[in-house]
């Protein structure tokens, strides 16, 4: 499955069934509030601390207890910057991300990697943060709660 970030669109213009049985237009207000809350919680940290605390925030938002954040050291390797568990660190402190096959291909193309084959050596979900054409940060989620999505 190939997912592009722009495919994760808002529910604006659709309807949702309320517990009262009535139908009401869905709104992205809750999503914006969630994003505001996340950004506000990170503002208290120094620039170099943000990624460290971001792993915990991503863990809570994604419903994943095993989150790892890697920063790209050069065009082949990334270093573990922050993680929420031993399981999230399973690939080690340094990874040769360009040798990760489909995962690398998806990240390089700006797609979200989804581990459809449930390969235990790959995260359930991964996405890269790009600066211009280069991957700068790799986010890995080793378990993703279906209840959150």
Short mmCIF file of C-alpha atoms in Angstrom, two decimals:
data_model
loop_
_atom_site.label_atom_id
_atom_site.label_comp_id
_atom_site.label_asym_id
_atom_site.label_seq_id
_atom_site.Cartn_x
_atom_site.Cartn_y
_atom_site.Cartn_z
CA UNK A 1 0.00 0.00 0.00
CA UNK A 2 1.38 3.40 -0.96
CA UNK A 3 0.13 6.40 0.98
CA UNK A 4 1.06 9.97 0.25
CA UNK A 5 0.76 12.61 2.98
CA UNK A 6 -1.62 14.65 0.81
CA UNK A 7 -3.99 11.63 0.75
CA UNK A 8 -4.56 12.09 4.46
CA UNK A 9 -7.15 14.77 3.82
CA UNK A 10 -9.53 16.35 6.28
CA UNK A 11 -13.08 15.21 6.74
CA UNK A 12 -14.39 18.68 5.93
CA UNK A 13 -17.55 18.41 3.86
CA UNK A 14 -18.43 14.89 4.97
CA UNK A 15 -20.95 13.83 7.59
CA UNK A 16 -20.61 11.83 10.76
CA UNK A 17 -23.21 9.94 12.76
CA UNK A 18 -23.57 11.33 16.26
CA UNK A 19 -24.39 9.22 19.31
CA UNK A 20 -27.77 10.97 19.38
CA UNK A 21 -28.55 9.45 15.98
CA UNK A 22 -28.37 12.80 14.21
CA UNK A 23 -26.02 13.52 11.34
CA UNK A 24 -23.67 16.48 11.59
CA UNK A 25 -21.02 17.78 9.18
CA UNK A 26 -17.56 16.65 10.25
CA UNK A 27 -15.04 19.34 11.08
CA UNK A 28 -11.28 19.50 11.27
CA UNK A 29 -11.52 21.72 14.37
CA UNK A 30 -10.43 18.87 16.66
CA UNK A 31 -7.47 18.13 14.39
CA UNK A 32 -6.32 21.74 14.45
CA UNK A 33 -6.68 21.84 18.23
CA UNK A 34 -4.60 18.68 18.48
CA UNK A 35 -1.89 20.18 16.25
CA UNK A 36 -1.95 23.41 18.27
CA UNK A 37 -1.61 21.44 21.52
CA UNK A 38 1.36 19.50 20.14
CA UNK A 39 3.15 22.61 18.92
CA UNK A 40 2.44 24.43 22.19
CA UNK A 41 3.85 21.54 24.21
CA UNK A 42 7.09 21.64 22.19
CA UNK A 43 7.60 25.42 22.43
CA UNK A 44 8.98 25.14 25.95
CA UNK A 45 11.98 23.11 24.77
CA UNK A 46 15.24 24.24 23.24
CA UNK A 47 15.65 23.52 19.54
CA UNK A 48 17.95 20.56 20.15
CA UNK A 49 15.48 19.06 22.65
CA UNK A 50 12.42 19.10 20.42
CA UNK A 51 13.12 15.81 18.61
CA UNK A 52 13.87 14.09 21.89
CA UNK A 53 10.42 14.95 23.30
CA UNK A 54 8.70 14.53 19.93
CA UNK A 55 9.03 10.74 20.15
CA UNK A 56 6.82 10.65 23.25
CA UNK A 57 4.27 13.02 21.71
CA UNK A 58 4.13 10.97 18.50
CA UNK A 59 3.72 7.85 20.61
CA UNK A 60 0.67 9.32 22.30
CA UNK A 61 -0.87 10.76 19.13
CA UNK A 62 -0.35 7.64 17.01
CA UNK A 63 -1.25 5.14 19.72
CA UNK A 64 2.14 3.49 19.33
CA UNK A 65 4.25 2.58 22.35
CA UNK A 66 7.29 1.89 20.13
CA UNK A 67 8.45 5.01 18.27
CA UNK A 68 11.95 5.83 17.00
CA UNK A 69 13.27 9.03 15.49
CA UNK A 70 16.41 8.85 13.35
CA UNK A 71 18.30 11.88 12.08
CA UNK A 72 20.16 11.53 8.82
CA UNK A 73 23.92 11.71 9.31
CA UNK A 74 24.83 11.58 5.63
CA UNK A 75 23.36 10.30 2.36
CA UNK A 76 23.49 6.67 3.53
CA UNK A 77 23.27 6.49 7.32
CA UNK A 78 20.91 7.76 10.00
CA UNK A 79 21.53 7.87 13.77
CA UNK A 80 18.97 7.08 16.44
CA UNK A 81 18.08 10.37 18.10
CA UNK A 82 15.16 9.42 20.33
CA UNK A 83 12.96 6.41 21.07
CA UNK A 84 10.22 5.39 23.44
CA UNK A 85 11.18 1.75 24.07
CA UNK A 86 13.75 -0.99 23.60
CA UNK A 87 11.57 -2.42 20.82
CA UNK A 88 11.71 0.90 18.96
CA UNK A 89 15.54 0.72 19.09
CA UNK A 90 15.65 -2.74 17.57
CA UNK A 91 17.48 -1.57 14.41
CA UNK A 92 20.27 -0.13 16.53
CA UNK A 93 21.88 3.24 16.97
CA UNK A 94 22.87 3.58 13.33
CA UNK A 95 21.05 2.37 10.23
CA UNK A 96 22.05 2.27 6.59
CA UNK A 97 18.68 3.53 5.45
CA UNK A 98 19.50 3.50 1.73
CA UNK A 99 19.81 -0.32 1.96
CA UNK A 100 16.32 -0.81 3.39
CA UNK A 101 14.67 -1.66 0.07
CA UNK A 102 11.00 -0.73 -0.24
CA UNK A 103 11.09 1.29 2.98
CA UNK A 104 13.80 3.55 1.55
CA UNK A 105 12.10 3.74 -1.85
CA UNK A 106 8.85 4.91 -0.28
CA UNK A 107 10.52 7.45 2.00
CA UNK A 108 12.69 8.86 -0.78
CA UNK A 109 9.59 9.27 -2.99
CA UNK A 110 7.79 11.13 -0.20
CA UNK A 111 5.38 8.27 0.52
CA UNK A 112 4.43 6.75 3.85
CA UNK A 113 5.89 3.26 4.22
CA UNK A 114 3.38 0.66 5.41
CA UNK A 115 4.72 -2.78 6.37
CA UNK A 116 1.99 -4.80 4.66
CA UNK A 117 3.93 -8.07 4.90
CA UNK A 118 4.37 -7.57 8.66
CA UNK A 119 8.13 -8.12 8.34
CA UNK A 120 9.38 -8.17 11.96
CA UNK A 121 12.60 -6.43 10.87
CA UNK A 122 10.70 -3.38 9.59
CA UNK A 123 8.49 -0.86 11.38
CA UNK A 124 4.71 -1.06 10.93
CA UNK A 125 4.74 2.49 9.59
CA UNK A 126 7.45 4.97 8.65
CA UNK A 127 7.61 8.45 7.19
CA UNK A 128 10.46 10.82 6.38
CA UNK A 129 10.80 14.54 6.90
CA UNK A 130 12.46 16.15 3.89
CA UNK A 131 14.37 19.37 3.47
CA UNK A 132 14.38 20.21 -0.20
CA UNK A 133 15.10 16.86 -1.88
CA UNK A 134 16.94 15.23 1.02
CA UNK A 135 15.64 13.05 3.83
CA UNK A 136 16.52 14.72 7.15
CA UNK A 137 14.52 12.77 9.74
CA UNK A 138 12.97 9.29 9.70
CA UNK A 139 10.05 8.48 11.98
CA UNK A 140 9.39 4.80 12.71
CA UNK A 141 6.32 3.35 14.40
CA UNK A 142 6.71 -0.31 15.32
CA UNK A 143 3.15 -0.80 16.52
CA UNK A 144 0.20 1.30 15.41
CA UNK A 145 -3.11 1.19 17.21
CA UNK A 146 -6.01 0.71 14.82
CA UNK A 147 -8.24 2.43 17.40
CA UNK A 148 -6.45 5.73 16.76
CA UNK A 149 -6.99 5.60 13.00
#
